[in-house]
PDB file of C-alpha atoms (C1' of nucleotides) in Angstrom:
ATOM      1  CA  UNK O  21     -68.266 -52.275  52.144  1.00 62.00           C
ATOM      2  CA  UNK O  22     -69.212 -52.846  48.521  1.00 63.00           C
ATOM      3  CA  UNK O  23     -67.915 -54.321  45.807  1.00 76.00           C
ATOM      4  CA  UNK O  24     -67.894 -53.178  42.297  1.00 87.00           C
ATOM      5  CA  UNK O  25     -64.513 -53.355  40.727  1.00 93.00           C
ATOM      6  CA  UNK O  26     -62.484 -50.383  40.715  1.00 96.00           C
ATOM      7  CA  UNK O  27     -59.462 -49.416  38.901  1.00 97.00           C
ATOM      8  CA  UNK O  28     -56.139 -47.660  39.907  1.00 98.00           C
ATOM      9  CA  UNK O  29     -52.828 -46.709  38.609  1.00 97.00           C
ATOM     10  CA  UNK O  30     -49.627 -47.407  40.494  1.00 97.00           C
ATOM     11  CA  UNK O  31     -46.222 -46.019  39.610  1.00 97.00           C
ATOM     12  CA  UNK O  32     -42.932 -47.686  40.056  1.00 97.00           C
ATOM     13  CA  UNK O  33     -39.353 -47.008  38.938  1.00 95.00           C
ATOM     14  CA  UNK O  34     -38.484 -50.062  36.553  1.00 95.00           C
ATOM     15  CA  UNK O  35     -34.997 -50.134  38.078  1.00 94.00           C
ATOM     16  CA  UNK O  36     -36.645 -50.566  41.419  1.00 94.00           C
ATOM     17  CA  UNK O  37     -39.521 -52.959  40.427  1.00 96.00           C
ATOM     18  CA  UNK O  38     -40.585 -53.498  36.959  1.00 97.00           C
ATOM     19  CA  UNK O  39     -43.619 -55.325  35.190  1.00 97.00           C
ATOM     20  CA  UNK O  40     -41.046 -58.053  34.459  1.00 97.00           C
ATOM     21  CA  UNK O  41     -40.200 -58.273  38.122  1.00 97.00           C
ATOM     22  CA  UNK O  42     -43.759 -58.666  38.998  1.00 97.00           C
ATOM     23  CA  UNK O  43     -44.369 -61.172  36.150  1.00 98.00           C
ATOM     24  CA  UNK O  44     -41.287 -63.179  37.545  1.00 97.00           C
ATOM     25  CA  UNK O  45     -42.656 -62.996  41.440  1.00 97.00           C
ATOM     26  CA  UNK O  46     -46.278 -63.224  40.535  1.00 98.00           C
ATOM     27  CA  UNK O  47     -47.440 -61.271  43.639  1.00 98.00           C
ATOM     28  CA  UNK O  48     -45.616 -58.526  45.373  1.00 97.00           C
ATOM     29  CA  UNK O  49     -46.323 -56.337  48.456  1.00 97.00           C
ATOM     30  CA  UNK O  50     -46.201 -52.742  47.222  1.00 97.00           C
ATOM     31  CA  UNK O  51     -43.802 -51.280  49.960  1.00 95.00           C
ATOM     32  CA  UNK O  52     -42.566 -48.003  50.372  1.00 93.00           C
ATOM     33  CA  UNK O  53     -45.465 -45.705  49.665  1.00 95.00           C
ATOM     34  CA  UNK O  54     -45.047 -42.796  52.140  1.00 94.00           C
ATOM     35  CA  UNK O  55     -47.245 -40.031  50.790  1.00 94.00           C
ATOM     36  CA  UNK O  56     -50.618 -39.885  52.587  1.00 93.00           C
ATOM     37  CA  UNK O  57     -52.950 -39.287  49.640  1.00 94.00           C
ATOM     38  CA  UNK O  58     -51.294 -42.572  47.835  1.00 95.00           C
ATOM     39  CA  UNK O  59     -51.784 -44.596  51.181  1.00 95.00           C
ATOM     40  CA  UNK O  60     -55.235 -43.512  51.494  1.00 95.00           C
ATOM     41  CA  UNK O  61     -56.081 -44.867  48.043  1.00 96.00           C
ATOM     42  CA  UNK O  62     -54.606 -48.155  48.871  1.00 97.00           C
ATOM     43  CA  UNK O  63     -56.758 -48.382  51.989  1.00 96.00           C
ATOM     44  CA  UNK O  64     -59.828 -47.778  49.466  1.00 95.00           C
ATOM     45  CA  UNK O  65     -58.598 -50.892  47.445  1.00 97.00           C
ATOM     46  CA  UNK O  66     -60.564 -54.251  47.291  1.00 97.00           C
ATOM     47  CA  UNK O  67     -59.154 -57.758  46.060  1.00 97.00           C
ATOM     48  CA  UNK O  68     -59.816 -57.817  42.444  1.00 97.00           C
ATOM     49  CA  UNK O  69     -59.497 -54.157  41.636  1.00 97.00           C
ATOM     50  CA  UNK O  70     -57.644 -53.605  38.322  1.00 98.00           C
ATOM     51  CA  UNK O  71     -54.098 -51.794  38.374  1.00 98.00           C
ATOM     52  CA  UNK O  72     -52.551 -50.118  35.243  1.00 98.00           C
ATOM     53  CA  UNK O  73     -48.742 -50.677  36.139  1.00 98.00           C
ATOM     54  CA  UNK O  74     -46.974 -47.506  35.293  1.00 98.00           C
ATOM     55  CA  UNK O  75     -43.166 -47.085  34.771  1.00 97.00           C
ATOM     56  CA  UNK O  76     -41.735 -43.734  36.037  1.00 96.00           C
ATOM     57  CA  UNK O  77     -38.218 -42.117  35.739  1.00 94.00           C
ATOM     58  CA  UNK O  78     -37.514 -44.108  32.809  1.00 94.00           C
ATOM     59  CA  UNK O  79     -36.662 -43.590  29.053  1.00 93.00           C
ATOM     60  CA  UNK O  80     -40.381 -44.103  28.072  1.00 95.00           C
ATOM     61  CA  UNK O  81     -42.497 -43.454  31.071  1.00 96.00           C
ATOM     62  CA  UNK O  82     -45.695 -45.046  30.503  1.00 97.00           C
ATOM     63  CA  UNK O  83     -48.040 -47.908  31.383  1.00 97.00           C
ATOM     64  CA  UNK O  84     -46.294 -51.339  30.768  1.00 98.00           C
ATOM     65  CA  UNK O  85     -48.759 -53.901  32.144  1.00 97.00           C
ATOM     66  CA  UNK O  86     -51.746 -54.885  34.217  1.00 98.00           C
ATOM     67  CA  UNK O  87     -51.951 -56.101  37.507  1.00 98.00           C
ATOM     68  CA  UNK O  88     -54.783 -56.795  40.237  1.00 98.00           C
ATOM     69  CA  UNK O  89     -55.040 -56.000  43.771  1.00 98.00           C
ATOM     70  CA  UNK O  90     -54.489 -59.458  45.773  1.00 98.00           C
ATOM     71  CA  UNK O  91     -55.057 -58.371  49.313  1.00 97.00           C
ATOM     72  CA  UNK O  92     -56.742 -55.819  51.215  1.00 97.00           C
ATOM     73  CA  UNK O  93     -54.662 -53.003  52.850  1.00 96.00           C
ATOM     74  CA  UNK O  94     -52.430 -53.924  55.704  1.00 96.00           C
ATOM     75  CA  UNK O  95     -49.518 -52.230  57.532  1.00 96.00           C
ATOM     76  CA  UNK O  96     -46.290 -51.933  55.358  1.00 95.00           C
ATOM     77  CA  UNK O  97     -43.977 -53.846  57.248  1.00 94.00           C
ATOM     78  CA  UNK O  98     -40.729 -52.001  55.988  1.00 93.00           C
ATOM     79  CA  UNK O  99     -42.000 -48.988  58.208  1.00 92.00           C
ATOM     80  CA  UNK O 100     -40.974 -51.077  61.333  1.00 91.00           C
ATOM     81  CA  UNK O 101     -37.561 -52.203  59.854  1.00 90.00           C
ATOM     82  CA  UNK O 102     -34.760 -50.069  61.046  1.00 85.00           C
ATOM     83  CA  UNK O 103     -32.550 -51.027  58.344  1.00 84.00           C
ATOM     84  CA  UNK O 104     -34.912 -50.359  55.630  1.00 87.00           C
ATOM     85  CA  UNK O 105     -34.900 -47.182  53.571  1.00 87.00           C
ATOM     86  CA  UNK O 106     -38.695 -47.167  54.494  1.00 90.00           C
ATOM     87  CA  UNK O 107     -38.336 -47.016  58.050  1.00 89.00           C
ATOM     88  CA  UNK O 108     -40.409 -44.659  59.791  1.00 89.00           C
ATOM     89  CA  UNK O 109     -39.522 -43.969  63.489  1.00 85.00           C
ATOM     90  CA  UNK O 110     -42.769 -42.660  63.922  1.00 86.00           C
ATOM     91  CA  UNK O 111     -44.672 -45.900  63.207  1.00 88.00           C
ATOM     92  CA  UNK O 112     -45.490 -48.327  65.835  1.00 86.00           C
ATOM     93  CA  UNK O 113     -47.140 -51.626  65.670  1.00 88.00           C
ATOM     94  CA  UNK O 114     -50.020 -50.427  67.653  1.00 86.00           C
ATOM     95  CA  UNK O 115     -50.235 -47.675  65.612  1.00 86.00           C
ATOM     96  CA  UNK O 116     -48.929 -48.011  62.105  1.00 91.00           C
ATOM     97  CA  UNK O 117     -48.751 -44.988  59.588  1.00 92.00           C
ATOM     98  CA  UNK O 118     -48.251 -46.899  56.504  1.00 94.00           C
ATOM     99  CA  UNK O 119     -50.190 -49.393  54.603  1.00 95.00           C
ATOM    100  CA  UNK O 120     -49.737 -51.322  51.486  1.00 96.00           C
ATOM    101  CA  UNK O 121     -51.597 -54.020  49.410  1.00 97.00           C
ATOM    102  CA  UNK O 122     -50.254 -56.855  47.469  1.00 98.00           C
ATOM    103  CA  UNK O 123     -50.271 -56.749  43.756  1.00 98.00           C
ATOM    104  CA  UNK O 124     -50.695 -59.801  41.286  1.00 98.00           C
ATOM    105  CA  UNK O 125     -49.310 -59.888  37.936  1.00 98.00           C
ATOM    106  CA  UNK O 126     -52.117 -60.195  35.113  1.00 98.00           C
ATOM    107  CA  UNK O 127     -50.039 -59.409  32.044  1.00 98.00           C
ATOM    108  CA  UNK O 128     -47.428 -57.398  30.148  1.00 98.00           C
ATOM    109  CA  UNK O 129     -49.040 -54.991  27.478  1.00 97.00           C
ATOM    110  CA  UNK O 130     -48.174 -56.082  23.782  1.00 96.00           C
ATOM    111  CA  UNK O 131     -46.760 -52.571  23.730  1.00 96.00           C
ATOM    112  CA  UNK O 132     -46.317 -49.903  26.606  1.00 96.00           C
ATOM    113  CA  UNK O 133     -48.476 -46.655  26.400  1.00 97.00           C
ATOM    114  CA  UNK O 134     -46.161 -44.016  26.580  1.00 96.00           C
ATOM    115  CA  UNK O 135     -47.017 -40.971  28.881  1.00 96.00           C
ATOM    116  CA  UNK O 136     -46.928 -38.461  25.804  1.00 94.00           C
ATOM    117  CA  UNK O 137     -49.322 -40.437  24.048  1.00 96.00           C
ATOM    118  CA  UNK O 138     -51.615 -40.506  27.042  1.00 96.00           C
ATOM    119  CA  UNK O 139     -51.191 -36.540  27.264  1.00 94.00           C
ATOM    120  CA  UNK O 140     -52.650 -36.526  23.590  1.00 93.00           C
ATOM    121  CA  UNK O 141     -55.717 -37.583  25.024  1.00 93.00           C
ATOM    122  CA  UNK O 142     -56.061 -35.592  27.704  1.00 92.00           C
ATOM    123  CA  UNK O 143     -59.588 -34.234  26.548  1.00 91.00           C
ATOM    124  CA  UNK O 144     -61.010 -37.482  26.452  1.00 93.00           C
ATOM    125  CA  UNK O 145     -59.214 -38.551  29.717  1.00 94.00           C
ATOM    126  CA  UNK O 146     -60.267 -35.584  31.697  1.00 90.00           C
ATOM    127  CA  UNK O 147     -57.942 -32.794  32.370  1.00 81.00           C
ATOM    128  CA  UNK O 148     -58.091 -33.702  36.244  1.00 85.00           C
ATOM    129  CA  UNK O 149     -56.701 -36.994  35.703  1.00 92.00           C
ATOM    130  CA  UNK O 150     -53.829 -37.010  38.140  1.00 93.00           C
ATOM    131  CA  UNK O 151     -51.164 -38.605  35.740  1.00 95.00           C
ATOM    132  CA  UNK O 152     -51.247 -35.964  33.497  1.00 94.00           C
ATOM    133  CA  UNK O 153     -52.074 -33.057  35.709  1.00 90.00           C
ATOM    134  CA  UNK O 154     -49.219 -30.554  35.660  1.00 86.00           C
ATOM    135  CA  UNK O 155     -46.938 -31.097  38.931  1.00 85.00           C
ATOM    136  CA  UNK O 156     -48.853 -34.001  40.038  1.00 89.00           C
ATOM    137  CA  UNK O 157     -46.530 -36.675  41.514  1.00 91.00           C
ATOM    138  CA  UNK O 158     -48.969 -38.854  42.925  1.00 94.00           C
ATOM    139  CA  UNK O 159     -47.982 -42.558  42.763  1.00 96.00           C
ATOM    140  CA  UNK O 160     -51.037 -44.434  43.464  1.00 97.00           C
ATOM    141  CA  UNK O 161     -54.335 -42.984  42.004  1.00 96.00           C
ATOM    142  CA  UNK O 162     -57.920 -43.961  40.968  1.00 96.00           C
ATOM    143  CA  UNK O 163     -58.842 -44.356  37.429  1.00 96.00           C
ATOM    144  CA  UNK O 164     -62.341 -44.445  36.130  1.00 95.00           C
ATOM    145  CA  UNK O 165     -63.701 -47.298  34.382  1.00 95.00           C
ATOM    146  CA  UNK O 166     -64.164 -45.085  31.414  1.00 95.00           C
ATOM    147  CA  UNK O 167     -60.405 -44.071  31.460  1.00 96.00           C
ATOM    148  CA  UNK O 168     -59.408 -47.589  32.021  1.00 97.00           C
ATOM    149  CA  UNK O 169     -60.914 -48.670  28.693  1.00 96.00           C
ATOM    150  CA  UNK O 170     -59.773 -45.753  26.956  1.00 96.00           C
ATOM    151  CA  UNK O 171     -56.251 -46.144  28.074  1.00 96.00           C
ATOM    152  CA  UNK O 172     -56.183 -49.805  27.011  1.00 97.00           C
ATOM    153  CA  UNK O 173     -57.599 -49.030  23.868  1.00 96.00           C
ATOM    154  CA  UNK O 174     -54.495 -47.489  22.830  1.00 95.00           C
ATOM    155  CA  UNK O 175     -52.235 -50.574  23.553  1.00 92.00           C
TER     156      UNK O 175
ATOM    157  C1'  DG B  16     -50.580 -20.992  62.018  1.00 80.64           C
ATOM    158  C1'  DC B  17     -47.294 -18.998  59.026  1.00 80.64           C
ATOM    159  C1'  DC B  18     -43.578 -20.190  56.104  1.00 80.64           C
ATOM    160  C1'  DA B  19     -38.649 -20.981  55.049  1.00 80.64           C
ATOM    161  C1'  DA B  20     -35.664 -24.836  54.273  1.00 80.64           C
ATOM    162  C1'  DC B  21     -35.149 -29.316  52.912  1.00 80.64           C
ATOM    163  C1'  DG B  22     -36.086 -33.547  50.740  1.00 80.64           C
ATOM    164  C1'  DT B  23     -38.275 -36.139  46.970  1.00 80.64           C
ATOM    165  C1'  DT B  24     -40.621 -37.152  42.716  1.00 80.64           C
ATOM    166  C1'  DG B  25     -40.404 -37.813  37.857  1.00 80.64           C
ATOM    167  C1'  DG B  26     -40.066 -35.685  33.352  1.00 80.64           C
ATOM    168  C1'  DC B  27     -36.841 -33.982  30.241  1.00 80.64           C
TER     169       DC B  27
ATOM    170  C1'  DG J  30     -27.678 -34.630  35.523  1.00 80.64           C
ATOM    171  C1'  DC J  31     -30.834 -30.724  35.950  1.00 80.64           C
ATOM    172  C1'  DC J  32     -34.676 -28.407  37.976  1.00 80.64           C
ATOM    173  C1'  DA J  33     -39.885 -27.396  38.913  1.00 80.64           C
ATOM    174  C1'  DA J  34     -43.559 -28.780  41.532  1.00 80.64           C
ATOM    175  C1'  DC J  35     -44.683 -30.671  45.621  1.00 80.64           C
ATOM    176  C1'  DG J  36     -45.037 -32.520  50.542  1.00 80.64           C
ATOM    177  C1'  DT J  37     -43.098 -32.230  55.149  1.00 80.64           C
ATOM    178  C1'  DT J  38     -40.516 -30.682  58.758  1.00 80.64           C
ATOM    179  C1'  DG J  39     -39.581 -27.451  62.380  1.00 80.64           C
ATOM    180  C1'  DG J  40     -38.508 -22.687  64.052  1.00 80.64           C
ATOM    181  C1'  DC J  41     -40.934 -18.885  65.594  1.00 80.64           C
TER     182       DC J  41
END
DNA sequence: GCCAACGTTGGC
DNA sequence: GCCAACGTTGGC
């Protein structure tokens, strides 16, 4: 497979796991994604890809930091753990359903880029950008190099 | 294969 | 806490 660096945006609820948590632990397996589209994007990730770390379900939703993909996709262990809230009884070791990647901390933004500010640049970013598309709840999505640059220029 | 019911996401 | 939008499940 090829290899040009690609870019992604990944959402997390900060009460669950924030950019500060990632800064503390360094690298974290991105457990719990149970949406096929999001899973498929993680399967496309390659080590070194850039990740915008987005805080959802919080007072000021927006991009709070930068991370990078630290491993290729592999089966999410929580799907096999009966006691996990991410347990999936239909998943087996032979046929896992859910994959994840490990994500490594890069840096925290000097100031968060709030969602409503991002919306203000919808035209430049492209109306189809899933983050600002109405009704879209995708938690892992691709970001083009141009979008990456435009978003970080707002920092 | 349709679609109602249900659960979840996530902004507000 | 509310609720719109969406995805999944399961009855038929």
